[in-house]
Amino acid sequence: MVLPTYQAPVLMVDGVVLQLIDERLHVLLIQRANEPFRGMYALPGGYIVAGETTHFSLARILSQKADICVEKMAIIEQLYTFDTVARDPRGHAVSVTYMGLGYQLAFTGQPDAHNPRFVAVDELPELAYDHAEIIAYAHDRLKSKMNYTNVVFALLPKRFTLTQLQSAYEAILQRQLDKRNFRKKFLSLDTITPTNEYFRDGAHRPAQLYEFNVQRLANFAKDF
Amino acid sequence: MVLPTYQAPVLMVDGVVLQLIDERLHVLLIQRANEPFRGMYALPGGYIVAGETTHFSLARILSQKADICVEKMAIIEQLYTFDTVARDPRGHAVSVTYMGLGYQLAFTGQPDAHNPRFVAVDELPELAYDHAEIIAYAHDRLKSKMNYTNVVFALLPKRFTLTQLQSAYEAILQRQLDKRNFRKKFLSLDTITPTNEYFRDGAHRPAQLYEFNVQRLANFAKDF
DNA sequence: GCAAAAGTGTTCCAGATACACCCATGA
DNA sequence: TCATGGGTGTATCTGGAACACTTTTGC
């Protein structure tokens, strides 16, 4: 292959891995081991190697730096490519960013040098680089997708109650929804099916469990 | 700056420049001067140099290879980053793609070695690389944006008739719209304002001219 | 006066919103 | 029996879709 003779920007990938914990949206962060921004929290990310797709590079990096397995995520989707010259103080770095969504994502091994943890998106610490902007971008994208796709399936267990479903919507859209209208509308979308199982949890009526009809991203027939 | 010691993919940018010609959507193509795909039509694109944003690189490349000035376009927006390893037969090339929209975009100088021309998107020749896929992606994005933004302003002159506006929608959405409903709905969006001028054109009633309230991308208050 | 495009209203239906009480359970 | 969260229906309003004729002009 012919290499360009001039100097190219460095190509990187960063991942915004989101999940719901205690009915709040959390994002995966690592603590930077080196300068710049040493000690600060940042999105997991790293260099792309020729022959690796950006998606594959991200999987490798998430596994190495954040101890998180991409296979466990239900959706990974490319977000945007951030390329401002000043975003990395070391030099021009172009970063392809991804959003990953999952349920009960857990660290597979021992505590790691990068100290990965999930942090609530409404309580973020100061972040390295332009990573706060990238997380906001991911959150916005997710908010939009909640309105016209079944993306929420990626954040819930296989079986869930309507209350859980509504709570996921409320956590991500950051506003309260009317229970009766929510149920009526969602059931009219033909996206979920009731099972014969019930979830018992404390001194109150048990909740019926539902399943998604498809476990991959699809658009609603109509808007949500 | 510390360069990575491994080999990185080549970073490129490609532009999907769209405009309406004779009420049909056209895309800017150039003819490849070199292998691979020599002689075939392709999107204008090229290498990104460190210190240039992808947006700036695109402006340079469009000017050099396609004789088109980015300043004349009303909107340029990043689309997606294509990165499959096999998309370039010479080796791994990651391409950041943009969509540019304008009105009466014209070549500034003499016919060029790259033979740039605007081709109707529904009559594309066979294209180099994955460029047909990229154009389809841009068209899809544009279709969506027509429904919830004023993006159509970028494809029309400053003053336009409602018939022109509707024709732009029909060309891009690829379906017929009802004239009365279209006008009623668009006027209710508070996005355009009538002027006192009329457009006379042949043996029929003249058409009132309208202007966009804002000449930058904005979301409709409600859906279209 | 005729050909051609501009312009205009009403009816009907579906989906959105607002809103309050009974049900099933465990302690 | 009581505290807790699960589950349900109606009335109203708004926006979307379907649909055909009159107006203004140039020739």
XYZ file of C-alpha atoms (C1' of nucleotides) in Angstrom:
502
model
C 0.000 0.000 0.000
C 1.155 3.493 -0.789
C 1.590 5.582 2.316
C 0.935 9.270 2.102
C 4.186 11.196 2.271
C 2.834 13.940 4.519
C 1.985 13.568 8.148
C -1.519 12.418 8.870
C -3.508 13.028 12.043
C -3.584 10.227 14.583
C -6.703 8.110 14.300
C -8.408 7.056 17.516
C -11.622 5.569 18.757
C -13.545 6.416 21.936
C -16.549 4.597 23.344
C -19.520 5.916 25.292
C -20.784 2.795 27.058
C -24.113 3.390 28.751
C -26.277 1.324 31.039
C -28.992 1.836 33.602
C -28.031 1.303 37.231
C -30.697 1.853 39.886
C -32.906 3.467 37.243
C -30.309 6.089 36.373
C -28.217 6.307 33.225
C -24.527 5.610 33.831
C -21.503 5.931 31.566
C -18.289 3.924 31.649
C -15.220 6.002 32.535
C -11.595 5.148 33.183
C -8.984 7.059 35.075
C -6.082 8.244 32.945
C -2.787 6.627 33.920
C -0.583 9.013 31.918
C -0.274 12.600 30.864
C -2.060 14.509 29.551
C -4.954 14.691 32.008
C -3.274 12.154 34.284
C -5.606 11.040 37.052
C -8.667 12.570 35.432
C -11.588 10.513 34.264
C -12.045 9.945 30.555
C -13.875 7.760 28.099
C -12.109 4.527 27.249
C -10.356 4.962 23.919
C -7.162 4.345 22.008
C -5.397 4.025 18.690
C -6.735 2.327 15.599
C -4.422 -0.130 13.890
C -4.501 -0.637 10.116
C -6.530 -3.688 9.271
C -8.820 -3.197 12.261
C -12.185 -1.574 11.754
C -12.896 1.173 14.228
C -15.521 -1.105 15.732
C -13.000 -3.888 16.244
C -10.426 -1.500 17.694
C -12.989 -0.305 20.176
C -13.728 -3.869 21.256
C -10.029 -4.478 21.853
C -9.604 -1.242 23.794
C -12.684 -1.723 25.947
C -11.490 -5.159 26.844
C -7.913 -4.035 27.617
C -8.499 -0.748 29.358
C -11.932 -1.049 30.878
C -12.289 -4.780 31.374
C -15.612 -4.685 29.548
C -16.681 -7.197 26.937
C -18.293 -5.793 23.823
C -20.150 -9.039 23.208
C -22.284 -8.324 26.246
C -23.642 -5.137 24.726
C -26.834 -5.310 22.762
C -26.084 -2.312 20.538
C -22.952 -0.536 19.417
C -23.424 2.302 17.012
C -21.115 4.888 15.526
C -21.835 8.415 16.736
C -19.642 11.074 15.200
C -16.030 11.735 14.362
C -14.470 14.477 16.461
C -11.583 16.140 14.740
C -10.854 19.606 16.047
C -7.135 20.187 15.960
C -6.906 21.331 19.570
C -8.829 18.509 21.199
C -5.657 16.615 22.109
C -2.819 18.736 23.517
C -0.238 16.277 22.141
C -1.199 16.879 18.541
C -3.933 16.426 16.012
C -6.031 13.397 16.885
C -9.187 12.441 15.027
C -11.504 10.302 17.112
C -14.278 8.103 15.787
C -16.776 7.706 18.612
C -19.251 4.942 19.360
C -22.179 4.505 21.704
C -22.589 1.087 23.347
C -25.692 0.050 25.262
C -26.140 -2.922 27.549
C -27.773 -4.382 30.623
C -25.858 -5.386 33.736
C -22.485 -4.846 32.136
C -19.876 -5.909 34.640
C -16.123 -5.966 34.920
C -14.862 -9.408 34.204
C -11.720 -9.452 36.273
C -9.799 -7.776 39.038
C -9.623 -4.047 39.648
C -7.463 -2.639 36.897
C -4.847 0.090 36.648
C -7.345 2.170 34.681
C -9.862 2.018 37.507
C -12.937 1.669 35.290
C -16.281 2.556 36.782
C -19.793 3.493 35.763
C -20.751 7.050 36.713
C -24.222 8.591 36.580
C -24.386 10.910 33.582
C -25.972 13.661 35.651
C -23.094 13.575 38.142
C -20.040 13.539 35.910
C -16.724 14.716 37.258
C -14.595 17.017 35.143
C -13.449 14.971 32.170
C -10.332 14.834 30.015
C -10.253 16.131 26.416
C -13.661 16.945 24.901
C -15.167 13.857 26.479
C -17.960 15.706 28.263
C -19.111 16.956 24.869
C -18.957 13.436 23.435
C -21.070 12.036 26.271
C -23.631 14.811 25.791
C -23.728 13.979 22.092
C -24.335 10.299 22.859
C -27.055 11.122 25.352
C -28.802 13.356 22.814
C -28.631 10.656 20.189
C -30.053 8.136 22.608
C -32.870 10.496 23.562
C -33.856 10.889 19.911
C -33.711 7.182 19.242
C -36.021 6.463 22.172
C -38.717 8.264 20.202
C -38.687 6.285 16.999
C -36.876 2.994 17.681
C -37.018 0.093 20.110
C -33.492 0.970 21.307
C -34.602 0.697 24.929
C -34.471 -3.086 24.646
C -30.685 -2.816 24.807
C -30.867 -1.366 28.310
C -33.344 -3.810 29.847
C -33.310 -7.495 30.745
C -35.000 -9.986 28.461
C -38.126 -9.816 30.618
C -39.217 -6.595 32.224
C -42.244 -4.881 33.702
C -43.994 -1.909 32.171
C -42.915 0.122 35.171
C -39.276 -0.729 34.439
C -39.791 0.226 30.816
C -41.322 3.551 31.727
C -38.610 4.200 34.275
C -35.965 3.631 31.570
C -37.706 6.186 29.367
C -37.914 8.666 32.196
C -34.267 8.231 33.154
C -33.070 8.857 29.615
C -35.547 11.517 28.521
C -35.157 13.238 31.881
C -38.837 13.905 32.337
C -41.862 12.229 33.887
C -44.370 10.386 31.710
C -48.034 9.635 32.367
C -48.448 5.978 33.289
C -51.717 5.302 31.506
C -50.733 7.096 28.327
C -47.315 5.477 28.286
C -48.759 1.988 28.535
C -51.482 2.619 25.988
C -49.047 4.025 23.486
C -46.296 1.477 23.936
C -48.671 -1.455 23.706
C -50.091 -0.016 20.502
C -46.635 -0.117 18.908
C -46.525 -3.926 18.594
C -42.999 -3.924 19.939
C -43.498 -5.881 23.159
C -45.538 -8.939 24.117
C -46.819 -9.915 27.557
C -45.645 -13.196 29.041
C -47.535 -15.282 31.550
C -44.968 -14.549 34.242
C -45.202 -12.046 37.029
C -42.555 -10.229 38.984
C -43.122 -10.303 42.743
C -41.311 -7.705 44.767
C -42.593 -6.670 48.155
C -45.980 -6.039 49.629
C -47.978 -5.108 46.569
C -49.565 -6.508 43.477
C -47.105 -8.396 41.237
C -46.241 -6.919 37.858
C -46.697 -8.714 34.581
C -43.488 -9.371 32.654
C -43.127 -8.433 28.996
C -40.646 -9.299 26.250
C -39.479 -7.410 23.198
C -40.651 -8.937 19.949
C -37.232 -8.404 18.373
C -33.888 -8.129 20.102
C -32.283 -5.923 17.479
C -32.674 -2.272 16.622
C -35.822 -1.501 14.643
C -37.919 1.559 13.952
C -41.393 1.855 15.380
C -44.161 1.632 12.814
C -45.292 5.018 14.075
C -43.519 7.520 16.261
C -43.354 6.968 19.966
C 3.999 14.735 19.224
C 4.459 11.053 19.823
C 3.699 9.037 16.731
C 2.268 5.591 17.167
C 4.836 2.955 16.326
C 2.376 0.703 14.502
C 0.876 1.351 11.151
C -2.333 3.340 11.187
C -5.057 3.278 8.533
C -5.042 6.082 5.997
C -7.457 8.857 6.902
C -9.535 10.359 4.126
C -12.527 12.577 3.593
C -15.234 12.270 0.942
C -17.982 14.758 0.179
C -21.524 14.196 -1.028
C -22.401 17.554 -2.566
C -26.073 17.773 -3.466
C -28.168 20.330 -5.287
C -31.426 20.505 -7.174
C -31.185 20.884 -10.945
C -34.431 21.021 -12.934
C -36.308 19.864 -9.832
C -34.233 16.722 -9.488
C -31.608 15.965 -6.874
C -28.085 15.826 -8.280
C -24.781 14.774 -6.726
C -21.298 16.005 -7.567
C -19.046 13.314 -9.053
C -15.565 13.331 -10.498
C -13.929 10.911 -12.865
C -10.973 9.045 -11.415
C -7.696 9.879 -13.141
C -5.720 7.021 -11.576
C -6.002 3.436 -10.512
C -7.846 1.947 -8.805
C -11.165 2.502 -10.548
C -9.492 4.639 -13.221
C -12.061 6.298 -15.434
C -14.956 5.485 -13.137
C -16.994 8.131 -11.417
C -16.503 8.702 -7.706
C -17.205 11.191 -4.968
C -14.600 13.911 -4.612
C -12.321 13.015 -1.729
C -8.742 12.843 -0.576
C -6.246 12.657 2.243
C -6.452 14.539 5.504
C -3.318 16.354 6.609
C -2.443 16.753 10.283
C -3.485 20.176 11.483
C -6.422 20.309 9.081
C -9.872 19.489 10.359
C -11.732 17.025 8.174
C -14.039 19.876 7.225
C -11.134 22.031 6.099
C -9.539 19.162 4.181
C -12.801 18.646 2.354
C -12.931 22.301 1.372
C -9.422 22.074 -0.040
C -10.162 18.867 -1.944
C -13.470 20.091 -3.382
C -11.736 23.191 -4.620
C -8.777 21.317 -6.113
C -10.441 18.276 -7.612
C -13.971 19.394 -8.347
C -13.580 23.126 -8.849
C -16.361 23.739 -6.327
C -16.231 26.355 -3.608
C -17.392 25.285 -0.181
C -18.288 28.855 0.746
C -21.152 28.710 -1.736
C -22.810 25.879 0.128
C -25.394 26.710 2.742
C -24.856 23.577 4.822
C -22.030 21.114 5.286
C -22.598 18.381 7.803
C -20.670 15.312 8.810
C -22.408 12.073 7.883
C -20.586 8.966 8.975
C -17.121 7.465 9.011
C -16.742 4.495 6.692
C -14.000 2.154 7.764
C -14.385 -1.350 6.415
C -10.973 -2.757 5.686
C -11.817 -3.833 2.153
C -13.348 -0.604 0.922
C -10.097 0.544 -0.715
C -8.188 -2.145 -2.649
C -4.871 -0.375 -1.936
C -5.164 -0.818 1.817
C -7.084 0.177 4.861
C -8.589 3.628 4.380
C -10.954 5.232 6.862
C -13.124 7.899 5.290
C -14.949 10.636 7.141
C -17.861 11.669 4.918
C -19.750 14.932 4.664
C -22.945 16.085 3.016
C -22.920 19.544 1.413
C -26.057 21.303 0.195
C -26.317 24.346 -2.024
C -28.213 26.214 -4.700
C -26.867 26.828 -8.197
C -23.427 25.498 -7.362
C -21.264 26.010 -10.409
C -17.747 25.212 -11.491
C -15.626 28.285 -11.193
C -13.076 27.659 -13.895
C -12.244 25.635 -16.948
C -13.040 21.983 -17.485
C -10.713 20.046 -15.237
C -8.789 16.783 -15.517
C -11.183 15.309 -12.979
C -14.171 16.088 -15.180
C -16.503 17.078 -12.345
C -20.212 17.007 -13.033
C -23.543 16.856 -11.252
C -25.454 13.650 -11.891
C -29.071 12.914 -10.957
C -29.087 10.622 -7.925
C -31.662 8.359 -9.534
C -29.478 7.851 -12.586
C -26.084 7.150 -11.085
C -23.475 5.286 -13.087
C -21.516 2.505 -11.428
C -19.324 4.165 -8.846
C -15.859 3.549 -7.425
C -15.294 2.187 -3.909
C -18.374 2.132 -1.660
C -19.458 5.522 -2.941
C -22.911 4.393 -4.030
C -23.537 3.355 -0.429
C -22.279 6.705 0.838
C -24.597 8.613 -1.492
C -27.536 6.483 -0.389
C -26.632 7.230 3.220
C -26.547 10.963 2.519
C -29.859 10.838 0.704
C -31.455 8.992 3.618
C -30.114 11.527 6.079
C -31.431 14.366 3.950
C -34.846 12.713 3.689
C -35.074 12.471 7.472
C -33.958 16.029 8.008
C -36.623 17.326 5.636
C -39.167 16.117 8.180
C -38.001 17.957 11.241
C -35.698 20.783 10.098
C -35.713 23.707 7.677
C -32.817 22.079 5.777
C -34.596 22.675 2.471
C -33.567 26.327 2.621
C -30.067 25.231 1.643
C -31.326 23.933 -1.700
C -33.478 26.903 -2.713
C -32.838 30.512 -3.717
C -33.413 33.253 -1.193
C -36.883 33.826 -2.596
C -38.980 30.974 -3.838
C -42.550 30.006 -4.575
C -44.547 27.459 -2.622
C -44.621 25.320 -5.726
C -40.827 25.328 -5.832
C -40.720 24.432 -2.158
C -43.106 21.552 -2.620
C -41.231 20.380 -5.675
C -38.003 20.290 -3.635
C -39.734 18.130 -1.027
C -41.111 15.829 -3.686
C -37.748 15.469 -5.416
C -35.981 14.513 -2.209
C -38.682 12.444 -0.539
C -39.426 10.773 -3.867
C -43.165 10.932 -3.485
C -46.015 13.264 -4.380
C -47.500 15.552 -1.754
C -50.948 17.094 -1.597
C -50.740 20.766 -2.510
C -53.306 22.084 -0.034
C -52.059 20.041 2.878
C -48.448 20.900 2.100
C -49.113 24.629 2.108
C -51.284 24.552 5.185
C -48.729 22.586 7.138
C -45.657 24.496 6.020
C -47.223 27.855 6.688
C -48.183 26.706 10.182
C -44.514 26.003 10.957
C -43.504 29.671 11.154
C -40.463 28.930 9.043
C -41.215 31.028 5.961
C -42.690 34.465 5.383
C -44.445 35.775 2.282
C -42.939 38.773 0.473
C -44.844 41.270 -1.619
C -43.175 40.059 -4.766
C -44.561 37.718 -7.373
C -42.873 35.415 -9.821
C -44.265 35.672 -13.343
C -43.551 32.790 -15.666
C -45.744 32.112 -18.651
C -49.417 32.254 -19.357
C -50.802 31.720 -15.900
C -51.338 33.336 -12.562
C -48.113 34.629 -10.966
C -46.856 32.955 -7.800
C -46.157 34.749 -4.571
C -42.539 34.632 -3.409
C -41.572 33.552 0.108
C -38.432 33.800 2.212
C -37.050 31.620 5.002
C -37.129 33.285 8.377
C -33.661 31.965 9.187
C -30.908 30.998 6.779
C -29.306 28.427 9.053
C -30.292 24.942 10.088
C -33.026 24.843 12.725
C -35.574 22.318 13.933
C -39.242 22.856 13.299
C -41.293 23.660 16.358
C -43.430 20.638 15.505
C -42.782 17.838 13.057
C -43.279 18.386 9.385
C -61.709 32.238 -24.612
C -58.502 28.949 -23.519
C -54.547 26.807 -21.599
C -51.705 26.653 -17.587
C -50.253 26.972 -12.993
C -51.652 29.433 -8.485
C -54.433 29.458 -4.796
C -57.968 28.029 -1.410
C -61.624 24.962 2.954
C -64.011 21.323 4.915
C -64.776 16.800 6.624
C -63.139 12.882 8.855
C -60.147 10.071 11.585
C -56.291 8.854 14.544
C -53.288 9.830 17.953
C -51.979 12.989 22.044
C -53.104 14.699 26.443
C -55.214 15.216 30.792
C -56.883 13.058 34.593
C -58.290 9.457 39.480
C -59.518 5.334 41.250
C -59.540 0.148 42.204
C -56.539 -4.199 42.562
C -53.443 -7.636 44.455
C -50.113 -8.605 47.586
C -47.025 -9.111 51.990
C -46.368 -7.715 56.361
C -56.033 -3.603 57.741
C -52.864 -1.006 55.750
C -49.130 0.375 52.941
C -47.258 -0.241 48.422
C -46.839 -0.253 43.679
C -49.722 -2.436 39.575
C -53.221 -1.749 36.580
C -57.127 0.488 34.041
C -60.896 4.166 30.742
C -62.911 8.393 29.081
C -63.387 12.955 27.289
C -61.242 16.432 24.742
C -58.228 18.404 21.527
C -54.984 18.695 17.806
C -52.802 17.386 13.697
C -52.953 14.389 9.407
C -55.266 12.811 5.209
C -58.483 13.013 1.581
C -60.535 15.648 -1.738
C -62.055 19.679 -6.421
C -62.927 23.974 -7.880
C -61.972 29.109 -8.683
C -58.450 32.715 -9.878
C -55.125 35.091 -12.572
C -52.428 35.520 -16.257
C -50.365 35.422 -21.413
C -51.344 34.262 -25.788
